[in-house]
Every structure is written in C-alpha cells, then in structure tokens.
C-alpha cells in the first residue's frame, strides 16, 4: 500500500524522527470507493520536530533579499504552470472532482503565486522626512517566523496556495497540515517550491488529524495560524490559537444564498444556480445551497433548473463527459443523503432525487446525484445546516425585503448572490447584505488574488481575510523607526558625483 509522505526540510519522508505512535488514516479514491494509500498521523512530538526545522530555516530565509524571494516565486509559478495537469490529476484522484474543475482550482491557486511574485512592491513601506528637525520616520513590515496553514479537503491545492506563497514571500517559514482525506497535492506543491529554489525547511508539510492541529495551535514556536474548514473546528482553532497568543485567521463553513428577483434573466439564473449548486458536487465553501426565489418566479425557475439537471452526468471525474464527481467519503455521502430524507420528512418537495442516480463510474464510488428540494422553509435541517453536497434547496419569499431578512438572519456570511436587471436593487443588496463576498448576476463571487477572500459571522473567526493585501498584512508585523543622524564630520565640500556605499 502506497504511503503518502510528509515533506520536511526539503525532502519527502515517511519517517519523522520523534515519538510517534504509528497512527495513520486511509486515503480513498472516491470514484472507486477503494483505499488508494495510507497517510501517517503525526504526534505532537513529531509536529514539534517539524516546527523546529521550520524555525531554523526561517532565521536565514528572512534575510534573503526581496529580489531573490521573488525569483523563487516566479520559478514556482513556471513549474505549476507547466505541470498543472499533473496536479489536477492528483486532486481528482483523491478528491473526486472532475478534471476540468481540478484544473480550475489549480488556476485560482496559481493566481495567488503570481500575486506573491510582486512581493517587492507589496512590502514597500512609508517614509516621512523631517518629522522633527533632521529626524526621519519610516515604517516597515517584517516576517513573523514560523506560520501554520491548516487546510480542508475540498480545495487540496488552492487553499494551501491562498496562504503559503504569500507567507513565504513575506519571509516566513511554513508548516502545512493538509486534510488527511486528500493530502498528496500539498506534498507535490511543497516539492515544486523546493525545486524552484526555496531553501529546505522553509515550506514543510506534516500530515495528521486533530492531534497534529492542536500541537500546532499550542506550539510556542508557531506565530500565526491560517485555518480553513468547518465552523465548529474553525471556532476551536481560533479560540485555542489565540489563547496561546497567536495571530489566527480561521475561515469556516457556509450557507450561501442566491436571491432571484422577479425581473431577473431566468435562463441566466437557472444556469448559475446549477453551476454554483452542483459544481464540485456542492463541496465548495462558495457553493449556492439556498435558492431564494422572490415570487412569482419560483415555478418558472424550478422548471428551468429541472430541465438543466436532466443533462448533468454524474461519474468518474477522469472520464470525459462527466460533469459531477463523487462525494469525498462514503460516510459523507450517507450524511448528505440523510439530509435529503430529513427534508422530505419535514415537508420539502423532492423535485429531483440524486439518490440512486445512474453513474458513469464504478458502482462502489461515493455517489449522490444532483438533488433539488422545493418548498423548503427556514426551520428545516436542510436549511439550517451546512450540507456540503449536491443538494439545492429552494425557498420562496414574497419580496426583496423578505429575501434580505432571510439572508441576514442566517448565522453564516460567506458568499451570496443576487440575480436582477434592476441596478438600484442590486446596489441596495450589496449595501445591506451582511455577507463578506457578494455577486451581482455572478453566482460564485470568489475574489481575485489581489482582493481578499473571506466571509462574515460564523464563516470567519479573526479579522483578516485570505490573500491580497490582508494576506501580506497577516503574515507580517509592522515596525516604525524614528531616526536622527547628526554627523559631526558632515563631509565638508566635495564636488564629486555622489555614490552609494
Ligand atoms: P474540517 O473542519 O473537518 O477539517 C479542516 C481541517 O481541520 C483538516 O485539516 C482536519 O484535519 C482538521 N480537523 C478536523 N477536525 C478537527 C478537530 N476536531 N480538531 C482540530 N482539527 C481538526 O473541514 P473539511 O470537511 O475538511 O472541509 C469542509 C469544510 O470547510 C466545510 O465546512 C466548508 O464550508 C469549509 N470551507 C470553508 C472555506 C472558506 O473559505 N470559508 C473554504 C473551503 C472549505
């Protein structure tokens, strides 16, 4: 059985020389249901050993010039660009999403690397001459040291790439703890970063479960933690990490609403609802899971979605023509199917039932087809809970105000979208909605790398969003210098051309 290695001090390794109890997990191919590999779970002592490697590397890396750091990032960018299909295949093999979707994930991660290539510009400070007579003042930002990145299963390459390139560009060393369900993409990226010229120890990957996470949260050598995952774990990470004195950004779960006003282009809205509800089998933190139809458009919109769902092919993401892959594990598939049953029991109408969907793939895969529930009410568990699967719930309301109230009453605030042809209504929505990322006739409004990604309320603990300016700020700390140089020699008269020394 293939053992997925950690990546420590510039090399793949299945052994970390420090006390471990040999615990490990299984990594599945979700499209066949078979165990494809195993992955070791690091103990607290092993995490400590990796943090110490990173701490040693950080001491030298912070002194490497900005131009040299940028050149490593440019080289990393070239490797990802040249080998993007290889990375996409690794993602699909362990996550299950279709290859085109995996390639899209790689592209969005690559854009953060490209953003980080501009680190010399991003780290420019401020300078004020003569804040007092012959006294100058200037500000700079310095790296933190060792930072940890803890990532979820649903974007095994993109989420590490939201943080690692910027953290490294800022002069930090990183310890990544990827999801134990699909850990290989992070290892491949760390290896490519090293091939790009990153010194050993600056980017490490250690595998594990909650024991490794808690070890990172408690470790005095880890200065900051970037976490992405479900809300209960995000809350835990934020509380434990900040209690240990760390800077923490913990991005959590979501329940994203798409509001369709009566004047919307219903074909555009139906396409968007299908793409955003069922892409990646609904396992996206920006997936639309609640479709809010402002009457009288409900019946028409549902009919157009049903027509489109008839054309979605569920199957093995490696096979051409498949639109939607399996869910990540059998347990998760069963949990999502359980929500469908609960929705029906609560009075929702199952318009399209993904249970028992015909599949273009191995029967033992973790399948559940696109599912559409209508007449969902805010009290039902299909609405209150994050399902994280291919289940789209339609709620019907009578007015824009009722739609807005519904979105704002929800405890999550990651993404939302409004579909309308009324610019005034759209502008009102962007102003009034309590959600961090808003789409106007755009169903998945994921910000570009040069903006920052983050939700509100239970979708993010901490005050820094991911990447963009927030990312640079998160991975550095400010320093202001006030300086006076009174040179008693002051050089006298010298008509020579001034040169730098
Ligand atoms: P998860 O919370 O189960 O796991 C995330 C990470 O935390 C993994 O590395 C895992 O090993 C670790 N972990 C799990 N349980 C833990 C515990 N009890 N203590 C400490 N660490 C623990 O999330 P997941 O199932 O991998 O990912 C899906 C979730 O992530 C969804 O809720 C989704 O909305 C969310 N997500 C959010 C965003 C965002 O930007 N807000 C992006 C992607 C995914």
XYZ file of C-alpha atoms and ligand atoms in Angstrom:
545
model
C 0.000 0.000 0.000
C 1.364 3.397 -1.004
C 2.252 5.586 1.998
C 1.879 9.323 1.314
C 4.999 11.066 2.634
C 5.353 14.171 4.735
C 7.618 16.863 3.276
C 10.188 18.087 5.764
C 13.433 20.004 5.342
C 13.274 19.860 1.563
C 12.569 16.140 1.172
C 9.745 13.625 1.084
C 9.817 11.380 4.116
C 7.543 8.803 5.666
C 9.501 8.941 8.918
C 9.793 11.866 11.307
C 12.387 11.057 13.942
C 10.467 11.810 17.087
C 7.997 9.889 19.191
C 5.023 8.780 17.135
C 2.548 6.023 17.812
C 2.140 4.944 14.194
C -1.435 6.172 13.866
C -2.497 6.586 10.281
C -5.513 7.128 8.058
C -6.735 5.774 4.748
C -6.954 7.864 1.605
C -9.665 6.787 -0.804
C -10.249 7.114 -4.496
C -13.831 8.355 -4.093
C -14.764 7.353 -7.637
C -13.983 3.673 -7.000
C -14.504 3.510 -3.249
C -11.112 1.811 -2.901
C -8.339 2.704 -0.461
C -5.593 4.171 -2.634
C -2.972 4.967 0.015
C -2.385 5.467 3.694
C -1.121 8.554 5.460
C 0.687 8.764 8.780
C -0.752 10.942 11.546
C 1.971 12.973 13.250
C 2.143 13.057 17.033
C 2.722 16.265 18.998
C 6.431 15.335 19.280
C 6.691 14.904 15.522
C 4.965 18.229 14.917
C 7.474 19.811 17.290
C 10.339 18.319 15.262
C 8.927 19.837 12.060
C 8.350 23.248 13.662
C 11.985 23.245 14.783
C 13.134 22.533 11.221
C 10.985 25.437 10.029
C 12.271 27.739 12.781
C 15.889 27.106 11.742
C 15.037 27.758 8.090
C 13.093 30.919 8.965
C 16.149 32.516 10.564
C 18.031 32.530 7.247
C 15.076 32.981 4.913
C 14.022 36.294 6.443
C 17.390 37.751 5.393
C 17.140 36.605 1.773
C 16.654 39.631 -0.481
C 13.255 40.518 -1.904
C 14.555 40.057 -5.445
C 15.777 36.577 -4.640
C 12.490 35.665 -2.956
C 10.582 36.989 -5.971
C 12.732 34.955 -8.356
C 11.910 31.761 -6.414
C 8.212 32.605 -6.676
C 8.500 33.235 -10.412
C 10.192 29.836 -10.809
C 7.472 28.190 -8.681
C 4.876 29.820 -10.916
C 6.552 28.369 -14.007
C 6.597 24.845 -12.552
C 2.912 24.915 -11.583
C 2.006 26.349 -14.958
C 3.959 23.679 -16.837
C 2.711 20.778 -14.688
C -0.840 21.910 -13.931
C -2.387 18.780 -15.487
C -0.316 16.570 -13.190
C -1.516 18.482 -10.146
C -5.127 18.399 -11.358
C -4.892 14.620 -11.771
C -3.616 14.231 -8.198
C -6.536 16.346 -6.935
C -9.117 14.349 -8.876
C -7.680 11.009 -7.765
C -8.112 11.822 -4.071
C -10.935 14.380 -4.023
C -13.066 13.115 -6.896
C -13.921 16.446 -8.551
C -13.864 16.307 -12.354
C -10.555 17.123 -14.039
C -11.749 20.423 -15.514
C -12.834 21.557 -12.062
C -9.495 20.473 -10.567
C -7.719 22.461 -13.293
C -9.807 25.494 -12.330
C -8.726 25.087 -8.723
C -5.079 24.994 -9.811
C -5.584 28.153 -11.858
C -7.065 30.081 -8.922
C -4.174 28.962 -6.712
C -1.669 29.899 -9.384
C -3.053 33.428 -9.395
C -2.036 33.808 -5.743
C 1.505 32.723 -6.632
C 1.502 35.385 -9.352
C 0.303 37.961 -6.826
C 3.099 36.956 -4.448
C 5.658 37.447 -7.253
C 5.061 41.156 -6.680
C 6.328 40.974 -3.108
C 8.959 43.717 -3.559
C 6.142 46.131 -4.358
C 3.770 44.704 -1.762
C 6.291 45.201 1.044
C 7.195 48.802 0.305
C 6.963 50.850 3.470
C 6.406 54.530 4.229
C 8.930 57.287 4.871
C 8.454 60.755 6.362
C 11.336 63.148 6.213
C 11.791 65.745 8.960
C 9.092 64.612 11.360
C 11.195 66.822 13.610
C 14.194 68.845 12.564
C 16.566 66.368 10.902
C 14.562 63.458 12.292
C 13.023 60.958 9.902
C 10.436 58.280 10.478
C 9.762 55.173 8.443
C 7.623 52.070 8.590
C 8.427 48.550 7.517
C 6.836 45.145 7.792
C 8.797 42.109 8.953
C 8.016 38.379 8.866
C 6.589 36.580 11.886
C 8.776 33.455 11.835
C 7.019 30.080 11.571
C 3.387 30.092 10.491
C 0.974 27.155 10.169
C -1.561 26.526 7.424
C -4.318 24.007 8.162
C -6.478 23.191 5.176
C -9.742 21.384 4.326
C -10.353 18.531 1.905
C -12.380 20.437 -0.648
C -9.571 22.530 -2.184
C -6.424 20.487 -1.529
C -4.243 22.728 -3.738
C -5.982 26.098 -3.866
C -6.410 26.633 -0.137
C -2.732 25.957 0.698
C -1.893 28.272 -2.209
C -4.082 31.024 -0.717
C -1.572 31.304 2.118
C 1.785 29.600 1.513
C 3.128 31.761 -1.358
C 2.362 34.993 0.478
C 3.666 33.747 3.833
C 6.899 32.605 2.197
C 7.247 35.748 0.081
C 6.952 37.793 3.269
C 9.962 35.911 4.683
C 8.267 33.315 6.902
C 8.705 29.552 7.047
C 5.549 27.450 6.819
C 4.218 24.194 8.212
C 1.200 22.990 6.238
C -1.201 20.450 7.749
C -3.420 19.424 4.823
C -6.645 17.483 5.080
C -5.914 13.845 5.834
C -8.552 12.917 3.237
C -6.587 14.204 0.212
C -3.061 15.068 1.362
C -0.985 14.487 -1.790
C -1.482 17.819 -3.580
C 0.131 19.780 -0.735
C 3.178 17.484 -0.807
C 3.587 17.936 -4.541
C 3.370 21.716 -4.196
C 5.982 21.788 -1.410
C 8.274 19.664 -3.561
C 7.841 22.004 -6.550
C 8.508 25.023 -4.347
C 11.802 23.424 -3.312
C 12.638 22.601 -6.937
C 12.008 26.293 -7.662
C 14.856 27.186 -5.330
C 13.149 27.561 -1.964
C 15.673 26.559 0.716
C 14.930 23.319 2.600
C 12.777 23.792 5.671
C 11.004 26.944 4.502
C 7.933 25.013 3.308
C 7.068 21.795 5.129
C 4.036 19.518 5.050
C 3.090 17.376 8.010
C 0.082 15.071 7.963
C -2.260 14.333 10.777
C -5.600 14.789 12.424
C -6.780 16.820 15.388
C -3.702 15.839 17.430
C -1.365 17.483 14.904
C -3.652 20.511 14.641
C -3.746 21.004 18.392
C 0.038 20.569 18.574
C 0.434 23.416 16.068
C -2.057 25.583 17.968
C -0.205 25.064 21.258
C 3.364 25.246 19.935
C 5.177 28.354 21.170
C 7.296 28.421 18.001
C 4.263 28.874 15.718
C 3.428 32.567 15.472
C 0.329 32.547 13.293
C -2.261 30.110 12.037
C -4.286 30.268 8.834
C -7.102 27.749 9.032
C -9.859 26.826 6.588
C -12.526 24.238 7.375
C -15.876 23.739 9.050
C -17.257 26.271 11.517
C -17.003 24.148 14.703
C -13.327 23.406 14.014
C -12.650 26.998 12.917
C -14.081 28.247 16.219
C -11.917 25.744 18.141
C -8.799 26.725 16.189
C -9.442 30.419 16.753
C -10.072 30.055 20.480
C -7.176 27.702 21.183
C -4.721 29.506 18.915
C -5.467 32.978 20.256
C -5.411 31.648 23.840
C -1.844 30.557 23.070
C -1.044 34.119 21.959
C -1.062 33.527 18.217
C -2.427 35.565 15.376
C -5.239 33.421 13.905
C -7.475 33.646 10.868
C -9.974 30.780 10.811
C -12.285 30.548 7.821
C -15.354 28.422 8.496
C -18.375 26.899 6.839
C -21.099 28.482 4.774
C -24.714 28.534 3.694
C -24.729 30.662 0.587
C -27.976 32.174 -0.683
C -28.755 33.150 -4.234
C -31.632 35.617 -4.444
C -33.555 35.765 -7.722
C -35.729 38.841 -8.185
C -38.772 38.729 -10.492
C -37.068 40.873 -13.145
C -34.012 38.593 -13.440
C -32.986 36.805 -16.612
C -34.290 33.385 -15.573
C -32.153 31.406 -18.006
C -29.044 33.093 -16.659
C -30.257 32.471 -13.109
C -31.046 28.807 -13.777
C -27.631 28.201 -15.364
C -25.967 29.941 -12.445
C -27.923 28.003 -9.823
C -26.985 24.692 -11.427
C -23.316 25.608 -11.849
C -22.957 27.012 -8.344
C -25.132 24.398 -6.648
C -23.671 21.264 -8.187
C -20.147 22.119 -9.351
C -17.667 20.031 -7.359
C -20.720 18.084 -6.089
C -21.629 21.043 -3.901
C -18.435 20.612 -1.893
C -17.375 24.241 -2.262
C -17.476 26.782 0.516
C -18.890 29.205 -2.068
C -21.464 26.727 -3.428
C -25.022 28.013 -3.582
C -27.151 25.832 -1.322
C -30.192 28.066 -0.742
C -32.003 29.474 -3.749
C -34.342 32.276 -2.694
C -36.993 32.838 -5.343
C -38.885 36.098 -4.990
C -42.377 35.285 -6.225
C -43.865 34.924 -8.720
C -40.705 33.427 -10.335
C -40.487 30.224 -8.236
C -42.331 27.778 -10.504
C -40.672 29.045 -13.672
C -37.190 28.992 -12.128
C -37.598 25.486 -10.712
C -38.801 24.208 -14.102
C -35.754 25.670 -15.847
C -33.396 24.117 -13.285
C -35.051 20.704 -13.613
C -34.612 20.837 -17.354
C -30.884 21.548 -16.921
C -30.350 18.858 -14.271
C -31.526 16.254 -16.746
C -28.360 16.923 -18.734
C -25.859 16.664 -15.838
C -23.831 13.484 -15.971
C -22.557 12.141 -12.643
C -19.471 9.935 -12.823
C -15.750 9.374 -12.530
C -14.044 12.761 -12.860
C -11.369 11.241 -15.113
C -13.912 10.179 -17.730
C -14.683 12.643 -20.498
C -18.209 13.985 -20.401
C -18.741 13.670 -16.655
C -19.893 16.932 -15.065
C -20.024 15.975 -11.419
C -17.908 13.543 -9.420
C -18.486 11.598 -6.204
C -18.525 12.864 -2.636
C -15.375 12.660 -0.552
C -16.229 9.627 1.623
C -18.981 7.053 1.986
C -19.828 8.477 5.414
C -20.237 11.970 3.975
C -22.367 10.680 1.093
C -24.620 8.900 3.607
C -24.866 12.037 5.731
C -25.910 14.134 2.727
C -28.457 11.500 1.663
C -29.757 11.604 5.234
C -30.458 15.325 4.835
C -32.476 14.635 1.695
C -34.610 12.165 3.630
C -34.952 14.601 6.540
C -36.005 17.379 4.153
C -38.754 15.179 2.707
C -39.890 14.175 6.197
C -40.047 17.856 7.163
C -42.337 18.630 4.228
C -39.953 19.734 1.477
C -40.770 18.539 -2.025
C -38.076 16.401 -3.681
C -38.191 17.652 -7.254
C -35.027 15.852 -8.402
C -33.681 12.981 -6.292
C -29.973 12.214 -6.603
C -30.166 9.027 -4.573
C -29.782 6.131 -6.964
C -28.635 8.345 -9.831
C -27.244 6.458 -12.869
C -23.478 6.798 -12.773
C -20.709 6.722 -15.349
C -18.257 5.043 -12.998
C -17.559 2.239 -10.559
C -20.665 1.263 -8.582
C -18.617 1.278 -5.361
C -17.852 5.014 -5.664
C -19.337 7.506 -3.207
C -22.127 8.721 -5.466
C -25.035 11.043 -4.976
C -26.562 12.832 -7.937
C -27.869 16.405 -8.112
C -30.844 16.863 -5.802
C -33.367 19.689 -5.902
C -35.693 20.376 -2.982
C -38.556 22.856 -3.288
C -40.846 24.425 -0.665
C -38.012 24.435 1.884
C -38.632 26.561 4.974
C -36.055 28.172 7.285
C -36.836 25.736 10.118
C -35.848 22.581 8.185
C -32.446 20.997 8.812
C -31.721 21.110 5.062
C -31.735 24.885 5.501
C -30.276 25.368 8.975
C -27.281 23.058 8.448
C -24.371 23.215 6.043
C -24.947 20.054 3.973
C -21.855 20.364 1.766
C -23.178 18.177 -1.021
C -25.168 18.351 -4.275
C -28.433 19.450 -2.662
C -30.046 22.732 -3.687
C -32.937 23.985 -1.547
C -35.475 26.399 -2.989
C -37.130 28.832 -0.592
C -39.899 31.088 -1.808
C -40.480 34.591 -0.467
C -42.828 37.413 -1.402
C -40.479 40.403 -1.554
C -36.917 41.692 -1.750
C -37.151 42.677 1.918
C -38.142 39.164 2.944
C -35.231 37.737 0.925
C -32.766 40.126 2.537
C -34.101 39.338 6.004
C -33.623 35.627 5.367
C -30.021 36.040 4.210
C -29.115 38.353 7.076
C -30.738 36.139 9.713
C -28.560 33.203 8.693
C -25.608 32.630 11.027
C -23.210 32.162 8.108
C -21.990 35.004 5.912
C -19.504 33.637 3.394
C -20.878 34.346 -0.083
C -24.178 35.408 -1.613
C -25.546 36.455 -4.985
C -28.441 38.433 -6.363
C -29.861 37.989 -9.842
C -31.722 41.004 -11.192
C -31.785 43.520 -14.018
C -32.501 46.354 -11.594
C -29.287 48.222 -10.802
C -30.918 50.012 -7.892
C -31.994 46.741 -6.258
C -28.529 45.273 -6.780
C -26.900 48.299 -5.244
C -29.251 48.138 -2.260
C -28.405 44.459 -1.797
C -24.641 44.953 -1.907
C -25.032 47.677 0.699
C -27.480 45.929 3.025
C -26.436 42.294 2.964
C -24.324 41.018 5.874
C -22.055 38.729 3.885
C -18.372 39.046 3.037
C -18.458 38.253 -0.691
C -21.305 39.391 -2.913
C -22.103 38.522 -6.512
C -24.373 40.550 -8.757
C -25.515 38.242 -11.533
C -22.395 36.228 -10.589
C -23.164 33.108 -8.546
C -19.724 32.289 -7.101
C -18.097 35.643 -6.349
C -14.659 34.367 -5.357
C -12.376 37.410 -5.221
C -9.290 37.520 -7.400
C -5.914 37.008 -5.720
C -5.319 40.763 -5.460
C -8.508 41.195 -3.439
C -9.028 39.272 -0.213
C -11.248 36.238 0.345
C -13.304 35.955 3.494
C -16.752 35.708 4.964
C -18.516 37.321 7.897
C -20.154 35.978 11.045
C -19.739 32.187 11.561
C -17.833 31.932 8.262
C -14.682 33.609 9.595
C -13.094 33.995 13.007
C -10.478 36.710 13.159
C -10.284 39.966 11.269
C -8.013 39.143 8.324
C -9.290 37.678 5.104
C -7.142 35.424 2.919
C -4.648 36.665 0.296
C -4.481 40.099 -1.285
C -3.408 42.963 0.979
C -4.928 41.208 4.002
C -2.615 38.260 3.393
C 0.513 40.408 3.326
C -0.647 42.161 6.468
C -1.446 38.893 8.246
C 1.963 37.356 7.585
C 3.981 40.400 8.645
C 4.152 42.721 11.609
C 4.733 46.432 11.466
C 7.679 48.357 12.792
C 8.178 52.110 12.784
C 11.684 53.572 13.076
C 12.387 57.137 14.109
C 15.924 58.170 13.274
C 18.258 61.092 13.722
C 21.736 61.219 12.200
C 23.869 64.064 13.458
C 27.129 63.637 11.594
C 29.825 65.688 13.275
C 32.100 65.158 10.261
C 29.384 66.205 7.775
C 31.789 65.702 4.895
C 32.808 69.278 4.106
C 32.885 70.428 0.499
C 33.024 67.625 -2.089
C 32.046 68.215 -5.735
C 32.433 64.534 -6.699
C 29.419 62.631 -8.076
C 27.657 61.036 -5.077
C 27.942 57.241 -4.958
C 26.289 54.669 -2.717
C 28.354 52.887 -0.104
P -12.884 20.104 8.676
O -13.204 21.221 9.590
O -13.412 18.748 9.002
O -11.292 19.926 8.540
C -10.449 21.024 8.250
C -9.075 20.751 8.856
O -9.192 20.663 10.268
C -8.451 19.454 8.371
O -7.083 19.657 8.157
C -8.708 18.492 9.531
O -7.698 17.513 9.672
C -8.715 19.409 10.731
N -9.628 18.971 11.796
C -10.794 18.271 11.641
N -11.379 18.089 12.841
C -10.587 18.666 13.761
C -10.671 18.816 15.179
N -11.682 18.322 15.874
N -9.679 19.483 15.817
C -8.648 20.005 15.116
N -8.522 19.883 13.776
C -9.477 19.229 13.094
O -13.361 20.574 7.216
P -13.400 19.707 5.888
O -14.524 18.730 5.985
O -12.061 19.218 5.513
O -13.771 20.846 4.812
C -15.079 21.238 4.540
C -15.470 22.453 5.365
O -14.567 23.531 5.108
C -16.848 22.994 5.015
O -17.488 23.374 6.196
C -16.548 24.198 4.139
O -17.550 25.184 4.115
C -15.303 24.715 4.785
N -14.543 25.543 3.875
C -14.555 26.889 4.090
C -13.869 27.714 3.233
C -13.875 29.192 3.443
O -13.143 29.868 2.760
N -14.638 29.744 4.361
C -13.139 27.174 2.153
C -13.139 25.803 1.972
C -13.845 24.995 2.841
